[in-house]
Short mmCIF file of C-alpha atoms and ligand atoms in Angstrom, two decimals:
data_model
loop_
_atom_site.label_atom_id
_atom_site.label_comp_id
_atom_site.label_asym_id
_atom_site.label_seq_id
_atom_site.Cartn_x
_atom_site.Cartn_y
_atom_site.Cartn_z
CA MET A 1 11.93 -5.80 -23.49
CA ILE A 2 8.43 -5.01 -22.26
CA SER A 3 5.77 -5.83 -24.74
CA ILE A 4 2.30 -4.54 -24.14
CA VAL A 5 0.43 -7.36 -25.71
CA ASP A 6 -2.92 -7.41 -27.43
CA THR A 7 -2.69 -11.14 -27.98
CA LEU A 8 -1.77 -13.03 -24.85
CA PRO A 9 1.57 -14.83 -24.45
CA ARG A 10 2.13 -18.41 -25.53
CA ALA A 11 0.94 -20.03 -22.31
CA THR A 12 -2.51 -18.56 -22.76
CA THR A 13 -5.53 -20.52 -23.68
CA ASP A 14 -9.03 -19.60 -24.78
CA THR A 15 -10.52 -23.02 -24.35
CA LEU A 16 -7.89 -25.60 -23.46
CA ALA A 17 -7.50 -26.87 -19.93
CA PRO A 18 -3.81 -27.63 -19.32
CA ASP A 19 -2.68 -31.23 -18.88
CA LEU A 20 -1.71 -31.71 -15.24
CA SER A 21 -0.66 -35.36 -15.48
CA SER A 22 2.95 -35.84 -14.27
CA ALA A 23 4.27 -35.02 -17.76
CA GLY A 24 1.92 -32.10 -17.87
CA ARG A 25 3.09 -30.95 -14.45
CA SER A 26 6.75 -30.79 -15.45
CA ALA A 27 5.64 -28.80 -18.49
CA ALA A 28 3.72 -26.52 -16.09
CA ALA A 29 7.03 -25.44 -14.53
CA GLU A 30 7.81 -23.84 -17.88
CA TRP A 31 4.68 -21.71 -17.85
CA PRO A 32 5.11 -18.07 -16.92
CA VAL A 33 5.16 -16.63 -13.45
CA VAL A 34 2.03 -14.48 -13.61
CA ILE A 35 1.79 -11.38 -11.42
CA VAL A 36 -1.55 -9.61 -10.93
CA GLY A 37 -0.82 -5.94 -10.13
CA ALA A 38 1.87 -3.81 -11.81
CA SER A 39 2.60 -1.57 -8.84
CA VAL A 40 5.18 -1.65 -6.03
CA ALA A 41 4.72 -5.26 -4.90
CA GLY A 42 4.35 -6.73 -8.40
CA LEU A 43 7.43 -4.91 -9.68
CA SER A 44 9.41 -5.89 -6.60
CA VAL A 45 8.62 -9.56 -7.31
CA ALA A 46 9.68 -9.24 -10.95
CA GLU A 47 12.90 -7.40 -10.08
CA ALA A 48 13.87 -9.92 -7.42
CA LEU A 49 13.10 -12.89 -9.70
CA ARG A 50 15.51 -11.50 -12.31
CA ARG A 51 18.13 -10.64 -9.67
CA HIS A 52 18.04 -14.26 -8.50
CA GLY A 53 18.71 -15.38 -12.08
CA TYR A 54 15.20 -16.49 -13.09
CA SER A 55 15.19 -16.36 -16.89
CA GLY A 56 11.73 -17.78 -17.55
CA GLU A 57 8.70 -15.86 -18.72
CA ILE A 58 7.11 -13.25 -16.45
CA VAL A 59 3.67 -11.93 -17.32
CA MET A 60 2.30 -8.92 -15.47
CA VAL A 61 -1.44 -8.20 -15.59
CA ASP A 62 -3.10 -4.97 -14.45
CA SER A 63 -6.61 -3.63 -14.87
CA ALA A 64 -5.15 -0.12 -15.23
CA ASP A 65 -4.14 1.13 -18.67
CA GLY A 66 -0.44 1.19 -17.84
CA PHE A 67 1.96 1.09 -14.90
CA PRO A 68 0.05 2.87 -12.13
CA GLY A 69 3.01 4.97 -10.94
CA ASP A 70 4.27 5.71 -7.46
CA ARG A 71 1.52 6.61 -5.00
CA PRO A 72 3.29 8.34 -2.05
CA PRO A 73 3.87 11.59 -4.01
CA LEU A 74 0.14 11.77 -4.83
CA SER A 75 -0.70 13.30 -1.45
CA LYS A 76 2.39 15.52 -1.43
CA ALA A 77 4.48 16.88 -4.34
CA ALA A 78 2.03 15.75 -7.03
CA LEU A 79 -0.65 18.12 -5.69
CA PHE A 80 1.54 21.16 -6.36
CA PRO A 81 1.36 22.69 -9.87
CA ALA A 82 4.65 21.03 -10.94
CA GLY A 83 3.05 17.65 -10.22
CA GLU A 84 1.10 17.95 -13.46
CA THR A 85 4.19 17.39 -15.58
CA THR A 86 6.29 15.22 -13.28
CA VAL A 87 6.43 11.46 -13.81
CA TYR A 88 6.34 9.46 -10.58
CA ASP A 89 7.42 5.96 -11.57
CA VAL A 90 7.78 3.11 -9.07
CA VAL A 91 10.61 1.75 -11.23
CA PRO A 92 12.10 3.87 -14.01
CA ALA A 93 11.12 2.78 -17.55
CA ILE A 94 14.67 1.76 -18.41
CA ARG A 95 14.85 -0.63 -15.47
CA ARG A 96 11.39 -2.02 -16.21
CA GLU A 97 12.48 -2.80 -19.77
CA ALA A 98 15.47 -4.73 -18.46
CA LEU A 99 13.02 -7.05 -16.69
CA ALA A 100 11.94 -8.47 -20.08
CA MET A 101 8.32 -9.05 -19.02
CA SER A 102 5.14 -9.28 -21.00
CA CYS A 103 2.57 -6.82 -19.72
CA ILE A 104 -1.15 -7.07 -20.18
CA PHE A 105 -2.81 -3.79 -19.28
CA GLY A 106 -6.49 -2.90 -19.15
CA ALA A 107 -7.27 -6.51 -18.24
CA ALA A 108 -8.81 -7.26 -14.87
CA ALA A 109 -8.18 -10.67 -13.38
CA THR A 110 -11.57 -12.16 -12.55
CA GLY A 111 -10.83 -15.59 -11.13
CA VAL A 112 -8.42 -18.45 -10.60
CA ASP A 113 -8.75 -22.14 -11.38
CA ARG A 114 -6.23 -23.55 -8.92
CA HIS A 115 -6.43 -27.11 -10.18
CA ALA A 116 -5.77 -26.15 -13.79
CA ARG A 117 -3.46 -23.27 -12.79
CA LEU A 118 -5.34 -20.77 -14.90
CA LEU A 119 -5.92 -17.09 -14.30
CA ARG A 120 -9.17 -15.85 -15.79
CA LEU A 121 -9.32 -12.40 -17.36
CA ALA A 122 -12.34 -10.13 -17.76
CA ASP A 123 -12.33 -10.53 -21.54
CA GLY A 124 -12.99 -14.26 -21.18
CA ARG A 125 -9.48 -15.48 -21.89
CA SER A 126 -7.35 -17.50 -19.47
CA LEU A 127 -3.67 -17.40 -18.72
CA ALA A 128 -1.76 -20.48 -17.55
CA TYR A 129 0.74 -19.96 -14.75
CA SER A 130 3.49 -21.94 -13.09
CA ASP A 131 3.19 -19.69 -10.04
CA LEU A 132 0.70 -16.88 -9.50
CA VAL A 133 1.52 -13.79 -7.44
CA ILE A 134 -1.42 -11.74 -6.15
CA ALA A 135 -0.36 -8.11 -5.83
CA SER A 136 -3.72 -6.46 -6.49
CA GLY A 137 -3.44 -3.91 -3.68
CA VAL A 138 -6.30 -2.02 -2.09
CA ARG A 139 -8.84 0.66 -3.02
CA PRO A 140 -10.24 3.51 -0.92
CA ARG A 141 -13.36 2.96 1.16
CA ALA A 142 -16.26 5.04 -0.06
CA PHE A 143 -18.05 7.62 2.06
CA PRO A 144 -20.89 5.78 3.83
CA GLY A 145 -24.08 6.24 1.88
CA SER A 146 -22.30 7.30 -1.29
CA ASN A 147 -21.32 4.73 -3.89
CA HIS A 148 -19.04 7.14 -5.79
CA ARG A 149 -20.46 5.71 -8.98
CA GLU A 150 -22.26 8.91 -9.81
CA PRO A 151 -19.45 11.43 -9.47
CA ILE A 152 -20.29 14.53 -7.46
CA GLU A 153 -18.22 17.52 -8.39
CA GLY A 154 -15.88 18.28 -5.52
CA LEU A 155 -16.07 14.85 -3.83
CA HIS A 156 -12.65 13.17 -4.01
CA MET A 157 -10.82 9.99 -3.17
CA LEU A 158 -7.08 9.63 -3.67
CA ARG A 159 -5.42 6.50 -5.02
CA THR A 160 -4.43 7.12 -8.63
CA ALA A 161 -2.63 9.78 -10.64
CA ALA A 162 -6.00 10.72 -12.17
CA ASP A 163 -7.47 11.26 -8.67
CA ALA A 164 -4.46 13.44 -7.82
CA GLY A 165 -4.98 15.43 -11.03
CA ARG A 166 -8.57 16.26 -10.05
CA LEU A 167 -7.54 17.18 -6.51
CA ARG A 168 -4.62 19.30 -7.79
CA ALA A 169 -7.01 21.24 -10.04
CA ALA A 170 -9.38 21.77 -7.11
CA LEU A 171 -6.62 23.00 -4.79
CA ALA A 172 -5.28 25.29 -7.51
CA ARG A 173 -8.67 27.05 -7.51
CA GLY A 174 -8.14 27.86 -3.82
CA GLY A 175 -11.16 27.51 -1.58
CA SER A 176 -11.52 25.08 1.26
CA ILE A 177 -11.15 21.35 1.60
CA ALA A 178 -12.77 19.21 4.28
CA ILE A 179 -11.01 15.90 4.80
CA VAL A 180 -12.91 12.97 6.25
CA GLY A 181 -10.39 10.85 8.15
CA GLY A 182 -7.52 12.00 10.35
CA GLY A 183 -5.14 9.20 9.43
CA VAL A 184 -1.81 9.59 7.73
CA LEU A 185 -3.29 10.26 4.28
CA GLY A 186 -5.85 12.80 5.48
CA LEU A 187 -3.28 14.75 7.47
CA GLU A 188 -0.77 14.70 4.59
CA VAL A 189 -3.34 16.23 2.24
CA ALA A 190 -4.31 18.81 4.87
CA ALA A 191 -0.65 19.85 5.16
CA THR A 192 -0.31 20.04 1.38
CA ALA A 193 -3.52 22.05 1.06
CA ARG A 194 -2.29 24.58 3.63
CA GLY A 195 1.02 24.75 1.73
CA LEU A 196 -1.03 25.76 -1.31
CA GLY A 197 -2.91 28.43 0.64
CA CYS A 198 -6.24 26.57 0.92
CA GLU A 199 -8.39 26.31 4.03
CA ALA A 200 -8.25 22.77 5.41
CA SER A 201 -10.42 20.95 7.96
CA VAL A 202 -9.89 17.40 9.16
CA ILE A 203 -12.81 15.45 10.64
CA GLU A 204 -11.89 12.31 12.55
CA GLN A 205 -14.32 10.12 14.46
CA THR A 206 -11.84 8.90 17.10
CA PRO A 207 -10.78 11.44 19.73
CA ALA A 208 -7.10 10.44 19.61
CA GLY A 209 -6.58 9.96 15.87
CA LEU A 210 -3.16 8.56 15.07
CA ALA A 211 -2.24 7.73 18.68
CA ALA A 212 -3.03 4.05 18.04
CA LYS A 213 -0.52 4.04 15.20
CA LEU A 214 2.23 6.44 16.25
CA GLY A 215 1.88 6.50 20.04
CA ALA A 216 0.49 9.39 22.08
CA THR A 217 3.57 11.66 22.02
CA LEU A 218 4.04 11.97 18.27
CA ALA A 219 0.31 11.91 17.52
CA GLN A 220 -0.17 14.91 19.82
CA ARG A 221 2.87 16.72 18.37
CA LEU A 222 1.50 16.20 14.89
CA LEU A 223 -1.90 17.63 15.77
CA ASP A 224 -0.24 20.63 17.42
CA LEU A 225 1.78 21.15 14.24
CA HIS A 226 -1.40 21.11 12.15
CA ARG A 227 -3.16 23.55 14.47
CA ALA A 228 -0.13 25.86 14.36
CA HIS A 229 -0.42 25.87 10.56
CA GLY A 230 -4.10 26.77 10.67
CA VAL A 231 -5.69 23.37 9.99
CA ARG A 232 -9.11 23.09 11.62
CA LEU A 233 -9.25 19.79 13.51
CA GLU A 234 -12.60 18.27 14.49
CA PHE A 235 -11.81 15.06 16.39
CA GLY A 236 -14.26 12.76 18.14
CA VAL A 237 -17.05 13.67 15.76
CA GLU A 238 -18.33 11.82 12.72
CA ALA A 239 -19.04 13.11 9.24
CA VAL A 240 -22.45 11.83 8.19
CA GLY A 241 -23.11 13.39 4.82
CA PHE A 242 -22.37 16.22 2.50
CA GLU A 243 -24.22 19.27 1.33
CA ALA A 244 -24.27 19.52 -2.43
CA GLY A 245 -26.17 21.49 -5.00
CA GLN A 246 -28.10 23.69 -2.54
CA SER A 247 -27.17 26.75 -4.56
CA GLY A 248 -28.08 25.03 -7.81
CA SER A 249 -24.45 24.43 -8.77
CA GLY A 250 -24.60 20.65 -8.28
CA ARG A 251 -21.28 20.67 -6.51
CA ILE A 252 -20.07 20.11 -2.95
CA GLU A 253 -20.76 22.91 -0.51
CA GLY A 254 -20.11 21.43 2.89
CA LEU A 255 -19.71 18.43 5.14
CA ARG A 256 -22.40 17.51 7.67
CA LEU A 257 -21.36 16.26 11.11
CA THR A 258 -23.24 14.05 13.59
CA ASP A 259 -23.75 16.99 15.93
CA GLY A 260 -25.66 18.86 13.21
CA ARG A 261 -22.93 21.32 12.28
CA VAL A 262 -21.87 21.80 8.66
CA VAL A 263 -18.22 22.43 7.80
CA PRO A 264 -18.27 24.68 4.73
CA ALA A 265 -16.09 23.25 1.96
CA SER A 266 -15.70 23.57 -1.78
CA ASP A 267 -14.15 20.08 -1.89
CA ILE A 268 -14.24 16.99 0.28
CA LEU A 269 -11.59 14.29 0.39
CA VAL A 270 -12.72 10.94 1.76
CA ALA A 271 -9.70 9.28 3.41
CA ILE A 272 -11.25 6.67 5.69
CA GLY A 273 -9.07 3.68 4.87
CA CYS A 274 -8.99 1.05 2.18
CA ARG A 275 -10.36 -2.35 1.27
CA PRO A 276 -8.20 -5.11 -0.21
CA ASN A 277 -8.90 -5.97 -3.87
CA VAL A 278 -9.83 -9.62 -3.33
CA GLU A 279 -13.36 -9.95 -4.72
CA TRP A 280 -11.97 -11.50 -7.90
CA LEU A 281 -10.59 -14.34 -5.75
CA ALA A 282 -13.91 -15.19 -4.10
CA LYS A 283 -14.11 -18.66 -5.66
CA ALA A 284 -10.40 -19.50 -5.46
CA GLY A 285 -10.66 -21.22 -2.07
CA LEU A 286 -8.17 -18.90 -0.36
CA ASP A 287 -8.44 -17.43 3.15
CA LEU A 288 -9.61 -13.89 2.42
CA SER A 289 -10.47 -12.92 5.99
CA ASP A 290 -7.99 -9.99 5.91
CA GLY A 291 -6.80 -9.54 2.35
CA VAL A 292 -5.04 -12.69 1.17
CA VAL A 293 -3.93 -14.50 4.30
CA CYS A 294 -0.52 -16.13 3.76
CA ASP A 295 1.94 -18.18 5.76
CA PRO A 296 5.16 -16.47 6.97
CA PHE A 297 6.76 -17.32 3.61
CA GLY A 298 4.22 -15.35 1.56
CA MET A 299 2.41 -18.43 0.25
CA ALA A 300 -1.41 -18.53 0.25
CA VAL A 301 -1.67 -22.09 -1.11
CA ASP A 302 0.57 -24.17 -3.38
CA HIS A 303 1.73 -22.09 -6.36
CA ILE A 304 -0.19 -19.01 -5.21
CA TRP A 305 1.63 -16.23 -3.38
CA ALA A 306 0.61 -12.73 -2.32
CA ALA A 307 2.53 -9.51 -1.72
CA GLY A 308 1.97 -5.87 -0.83
CA ASP A 309 -1.07 -4.06 0.56
CA VAL A 310 -3.38 -6.97 -0.32
CA ALA A 311 -1.32 -9.57 1.57
CA ARG A 312 -1.28 -10.50 5.21
CA ILE A 313 2.04 -12.16 5.95
CA PRO A 314 3.04 -12.69 9.59
CA GLY A 315 6.26 -10.81 10.24
CA LEU A 316 8.67 -10.10 13.06
CA THR A 317 6.57 -7.73 15.13
CA GLU A 318 3.05 -7.34 13.82
CA GLU A 319 1.63 -10.82 14.29
CA GLY A 320 0.56 -10.77 10.68
CA ARG A 321 -1.48 -7.59 10.65
CA ARG A 322 -1.88 -6.42 7.07
CA GLN A 323 0.20 -3.32 6.31
CA GLU A 324 -0.45 -0.71 3.64
CA HIS A 325 2.97 0.86 3.21
CA LYS A 326 5.43 1.06 0.36
CA GLN A 327 8.45 -0.54 2.03
CA ASN A 328 6.26 -3.42 3.14
CA ALA A 329 5.22 -4.01 -0.49
CA ILE A 330 8.89 -4.02 -1.56
CA ASP A 331 9.86 -6.42 1.24
CA HIS A 332 6.95 -8.76 0.45
CA GLY A 333 7.91 -8.81 -3.23
CA ARG A 334 11.50 -9.79 -2.43
CA LEU A 335 10.36 -12.47 -0.01
CA VAL A 336 7.91 -14.02 -2.45
CA ALA A 337 10.39 -14.07 -5.34
CA ALA A 338 13.06 -15.76 -3.21
CA ASN A 339 10.62 -18.32 -1.80
CA LEU A 340 8.98 -19.06 -5.13
CA LEU A 341 12.40 -19.99 -6.55
CA ALA A 342 13.43 -21.84 -3.38
CA ALA A 343 10.23 -23.92 -3.52
CA ARG A 344 10.98 -24.90 -7.12
CA ALA A 345 14.52 -25.89 -6.17
CA GLY A 346 13.34 -27.88 -3.13
CA LEU A 347 15.24 -25.53 -0.79
CA PRO A 348 13.99 -24.30 2.60
CA LEU A 349 11.86 -21.18 2.48
CA LYS A 350 12.68 -18.07 4.49
CA ARG A 351 10.28 -16.21 6.78
CA LEU A 352 9.40 -12.53 6.52
CA GLU A 353 11.99 -10.86 8.71
CA ALA A 354 11.87 -7.27 7.49
CA VAL A 355 10.88 -4.80 10.21
CA PRO A 356 7.65 -3.03 9.15
CA TYR A 357 8.41 0.57 8.26
CA PHE A 358 6.65 3.66 6.96
CA TRP A 359 7.21 7.37 6.73
CA THR A 360 5.06 10.45 6.29
CA ASP A 361 6.03 13.99 5.29
CA GLN A 362 3.86 16.82 6.64
CA PHE A 363 4.83 20.51 6.56
CA ASP A 364 8.60 20.50 7.28
CA VAL A 365 8.50 17.33 9.36
CA LYS A 366 9.44 13.78 8.43
CA ILE A 367 7.92 11.17 10.72
CA GLN A 368 9.23 7.62 10.45
CA PHE A 369 7.90 4.55 12.19
CA ALA A 370 9.40 1.07 12.45
CA GLY A 371 8.20 -2.11 14.11
CA ALA A 372 4.92 -2.24 15.97
CA TYR A 373 2.93 -0.07 18.36
CA SER A 374 1.06 -1.59 21.29
CA PRO A 375 -0.99 0.32 23.86
CA ALA A 376 0.67 -2.01 26.39
CA ALA A 377 4.12 -0.74 25.42
CA ARG A 378 6.13 1.63 27.59
CA GLU A 379 6.59 4.83 25.55
CA MET A 380 9.95 6.53 26.11
CA VAL A 381 10.98 9.82 24.51
CA VAL A 382 14.70 10.19 23.88
CA PRO A 383 16.52 13.26 22.49
CA VAL A 384 18.39 12.53 19.27
CA GLU A 385 20.46 14.36 16.69
CA GLY A 386 18.53 15.82 13.81
CA ARG A 387 16.79 18.99 12.70
CA GLU A 388 15.20 21.32 15.26
CA GLY A 389 12.78 19.52 17.54
CA ALA A 390 14.09 16.07 16.57
CA ILE A 391 13.07 13.29 18.93
CA ALA A 392 12.79 9.53 18.94
CA VAL A 393 10.15 7.54 20.80
CA ARG A 394 10.85 3.96 21.84
CA PHE A 395 8.08 1.41 22.48
CA GLU A 396 9.15 -1.37 24.81
CA VAL A 397 7.27 -4.39 26.11
CA GLU A 398 8.93 -6.15 29.05
CA GLY A 399 12.20 -4.42 28.21
CA ARG A 400 12.13 -5.52 24.56
CA LEU A 401 12.10 -2.85 21.86
CA ILE A 402 9.10 -3.65 19.60
CA GLY A 403 8.79 -0.34 17.77
CA ALA A 404 10.10 3.19 17.43
CA ALA A 405 9.06 6.49 15.88
CA THR A 406 11.17 9.51 14.99
CA TRP A 407 10.44 13.16 14.26
CA ASN A 408 12.94 14.71 11.82
CA ALA A 409 15.62 12.21 12.78
CA PRO A 410 16.33 9.80 9.89
CA LYS A 411 19.76 8.78 11.17
CA ALA A 412 18.34 7.70 14.51
CA MET A 413 15.65 5.73 12.66
CA THR A 414 18.27 3.73 10.75
CA GLN A 415 19.80 2.62 14.04
CA LEU A 416 16.44 1.95 15.66
CA ARG A 417 15.31 -0.30 12.80
CA ARG A 418 18.43 -2.40 13.26
CA GLU A 419 17.86 -2.51 17.02
CA ILE A 420 14.24 -3.67 16.58
CA GLU A 421 15.35 -6.35 14.15
CA LEU A 422 17.89 -7.69 16.64
CA ALA A 423 15.39 -7.54 19.49
CA CYS A 424 12.66 -9.37 17.56
CA LEU A 425 14.54 -11.84 15.36
CA PRO A 426 13.99 -15.38 16.65
CA ILE A 427 17.29 -16.93 17.71
CA ASP A 428 16.45 -20.20 15.95
CA ALA A 429 15.47 -18.52 12.66
CA PRO A 430 16.03 -21.02 9.82
CA LYS A 431 19.00 -20.37 7.55
CA GLU A 432 18.05 -18.47 4.43
CA SER A 433 18.12 -20.51 1.27
CA ILE A 434 18.00 -17.78 -1.33
CA SER A 435 18.46 -14.22 -0.17
C1 LIG Y 1 -1.96 8.97 -1.84
C2 LIG Y 1 -1.10 7.92 -1.22
C3 LIG Y 1 0.01 8.28 -0.47
C4 LIG Y 1 0.81 7.30 0.12
N1 LIG Y 1 1.89 7.69 0.87
C5 LIG Y 1 2.67 6.76 1.45
C6 LIG Y 1 3.78 7.15 2.24
O1 LIG Y 1 4.06 8.33 2.44
N2 LIG Y 1 4.54 6.17 2.79
C7 LIG Y 1 4.27 4.83 2.60
O2 LIG Y 1 4.97 3.97 3.13
N3 LIG Y 1 3.22 4.44 1.83
C8 LIG Y 1 2.42 5.37 1.27
N4 LIG Y 1 1.34 4.98 0.50
C9 LIG Y 1 1.05 3.54 0.36
C10 LIG Y 1 1.80 2.89 -0.82
O3 LIG Y 1 1.64 3.64 -1.97
C11 LIG Y 1 1.27 1.47 -1.00
O4 LIG Y 1 1.65 0.75 0.15
C12 LIG Y 1 1.76 0.78 -2.25
O5 LIG Y 1 1.31 1.42 -3.40
C13 LIG Y 1 1.29 -0.68 -2.26
O6 LIG Y 1 1.66 -1.27 -3.45
P1 LIG Y 1 0.94 -2.59 -3.98
O7 LIG Y 1 1.72 -3.01 -5.18
O8 LIG Y 1 0.76 -3.55 -2.89
O9 LIG Y 1 -0.55 -2.16 -4.38
P2 LIG Y 1 -1.16 -1.01 -5.29
O10 LIG Y 1 -0.21 0.13 -5.40
O11 LIG Y 1 -2.51 -0.76 -4.75
O12 LIG Y 1 -1.29 -1.68 -6.73
C14 LIG Y 1 -2.18 -2.74 -7.00
C15 LIG Y 1 -2.37 -2.85 -8.51
O13 LIG Y 1 -3.22 -3.97 -8.77
C16 LIG Y 1 -4.12 -3.65 -9.81
N5 LIG Y 1 -5.32 -4.50 -9.67
C17 LIG Y 1 -6.22 -4.53 -8.66
N6 LIG Y 1 -7.14 -5.48 -8.86
C18 LIG Y 1 -6.83 -6.07 -10.05
C19 LIG Y 1 -7.41 -7.13 -10.82
N7 LIG Y 1 -8.49 -7.79 -10.41
N8 LIG Y 1 -6.83 -7.46 -12.00
C20 LIG Y 1 -5.71 -6.82 -12.44
N9 LIG Y 1 -5.13 -5.80 -11.75
C21 LIG Y 1 -5.68 -5.45 -10.57
C22 LIG Y 1 -4.43 -2.17 -9.59
O14 LIG Y 1 -4.85 -1.56 -10.81
C23 LIG Y 1 -3.06 -1.64 -9.11
O15 LIG Y 1 -2.29 -1.13 -10.19
C24 LIG Y 1 0.51 5.94 -0.09
C25 LIG Y 1 -0.61 5.57 -0.85
C26 LIG Y 1 -1.42 6.55 -1.41
C27 LIG Y 1 -2.63 6.15 -2.21
#
């Protein structure tokens, strides 16, 4: 059963440093697995631990006031009026309860004492762990020059259900939204805004936008789709500031561009990427050069693992580039749980072998991407079965399939993911110990 605890679980200490003599160390194995972050990656770890038969204590810590909920709907269905009353859980409550965890909400982790195996919390208390899993995710980058600490009416970011609530209310009023950032998130919100009858503009500093992520063919198709639906696209130009309060209202009135033009807007969404939540680990002695840098098994250092958006784990195709996608967070969680238990049992660890994958839904199109994109790859368009206009694009380097993207063709994507896995899996991959 989940208990939301006011007093911390038994392995918590206010003042005591744990005894890490050899007797103390064997006792340490009995301390809880502590997971920082109660979202996709953290829950994936907890679920996989239980599936593998781990019956020890799991403690989940999150600075939010409860489970944060699933984020992908926040730029899509949750912005429609019905989103106000719909619950978007990562894991349904009934399944979470079956995990029998202790949850500490509203408590930010502020530091780690690796030697003593203690997690420090903002309220001054410490929590002893046998293994610590860092799943603290990312947060949106702020608009340059604005610290977002003094809220400006009509200036939005989108990460939480509360952010989505504010944006939903703004879109329900109609008007016009200017979106800074022509990445996946920005374009999704533009599509949703048009679906709600709002004017939408997207301002992107690079001329080619998503081409470096999806390849030139699908990136161009996507922009054509947006234009056809009336989205104003300003690419190759930078947003440098916003106009607010000129008419005495104190709220957003437009977005200023480098070339001096102002895009009129009643609301602005800043969607210019994210930063990993790692500041709380500054003194932990970990490699934080790109989130938490891990080995291919998901381990940062002994007894500390990382998973999800915050973690960089070298995989099959991406040479360890950090990913910020839901399936990646699930795959990381499963990997870390299996390896954490394998390490305790003295069994070989397994490498991350899941093919990176993400999807995006815009207008009536589902785009899926698996593997990696490289500008050096040969891009080949192949017709496939699917809804009208369905295509698949293959990315090959020296004849090897490293990535693929599909447009309204989920069946083809299933096959392509398998093909990429076979093409990229090392032949001498070690046998899995726990899978
Ligand atoms: C609007 C939106 C739309 C998206 N759409 C898609 C999509 O279509 N497809 C897709 O593949 N992915 C999508 N994503 C990305 C996907 O949601 C993320 O990849 C996923 O949420 C990552 O999960 P996570 O557990 O790694 O991190 P997060 O979901 O970021 O969770 C991290 C948790 O850690 C907590 N935390 C942070 N710091 C601390 C601390 N110091 N102490 C305690 N707790 C802390 C936070 O409160 C948070 O609850 C979308 C994301 C957003 C925001």
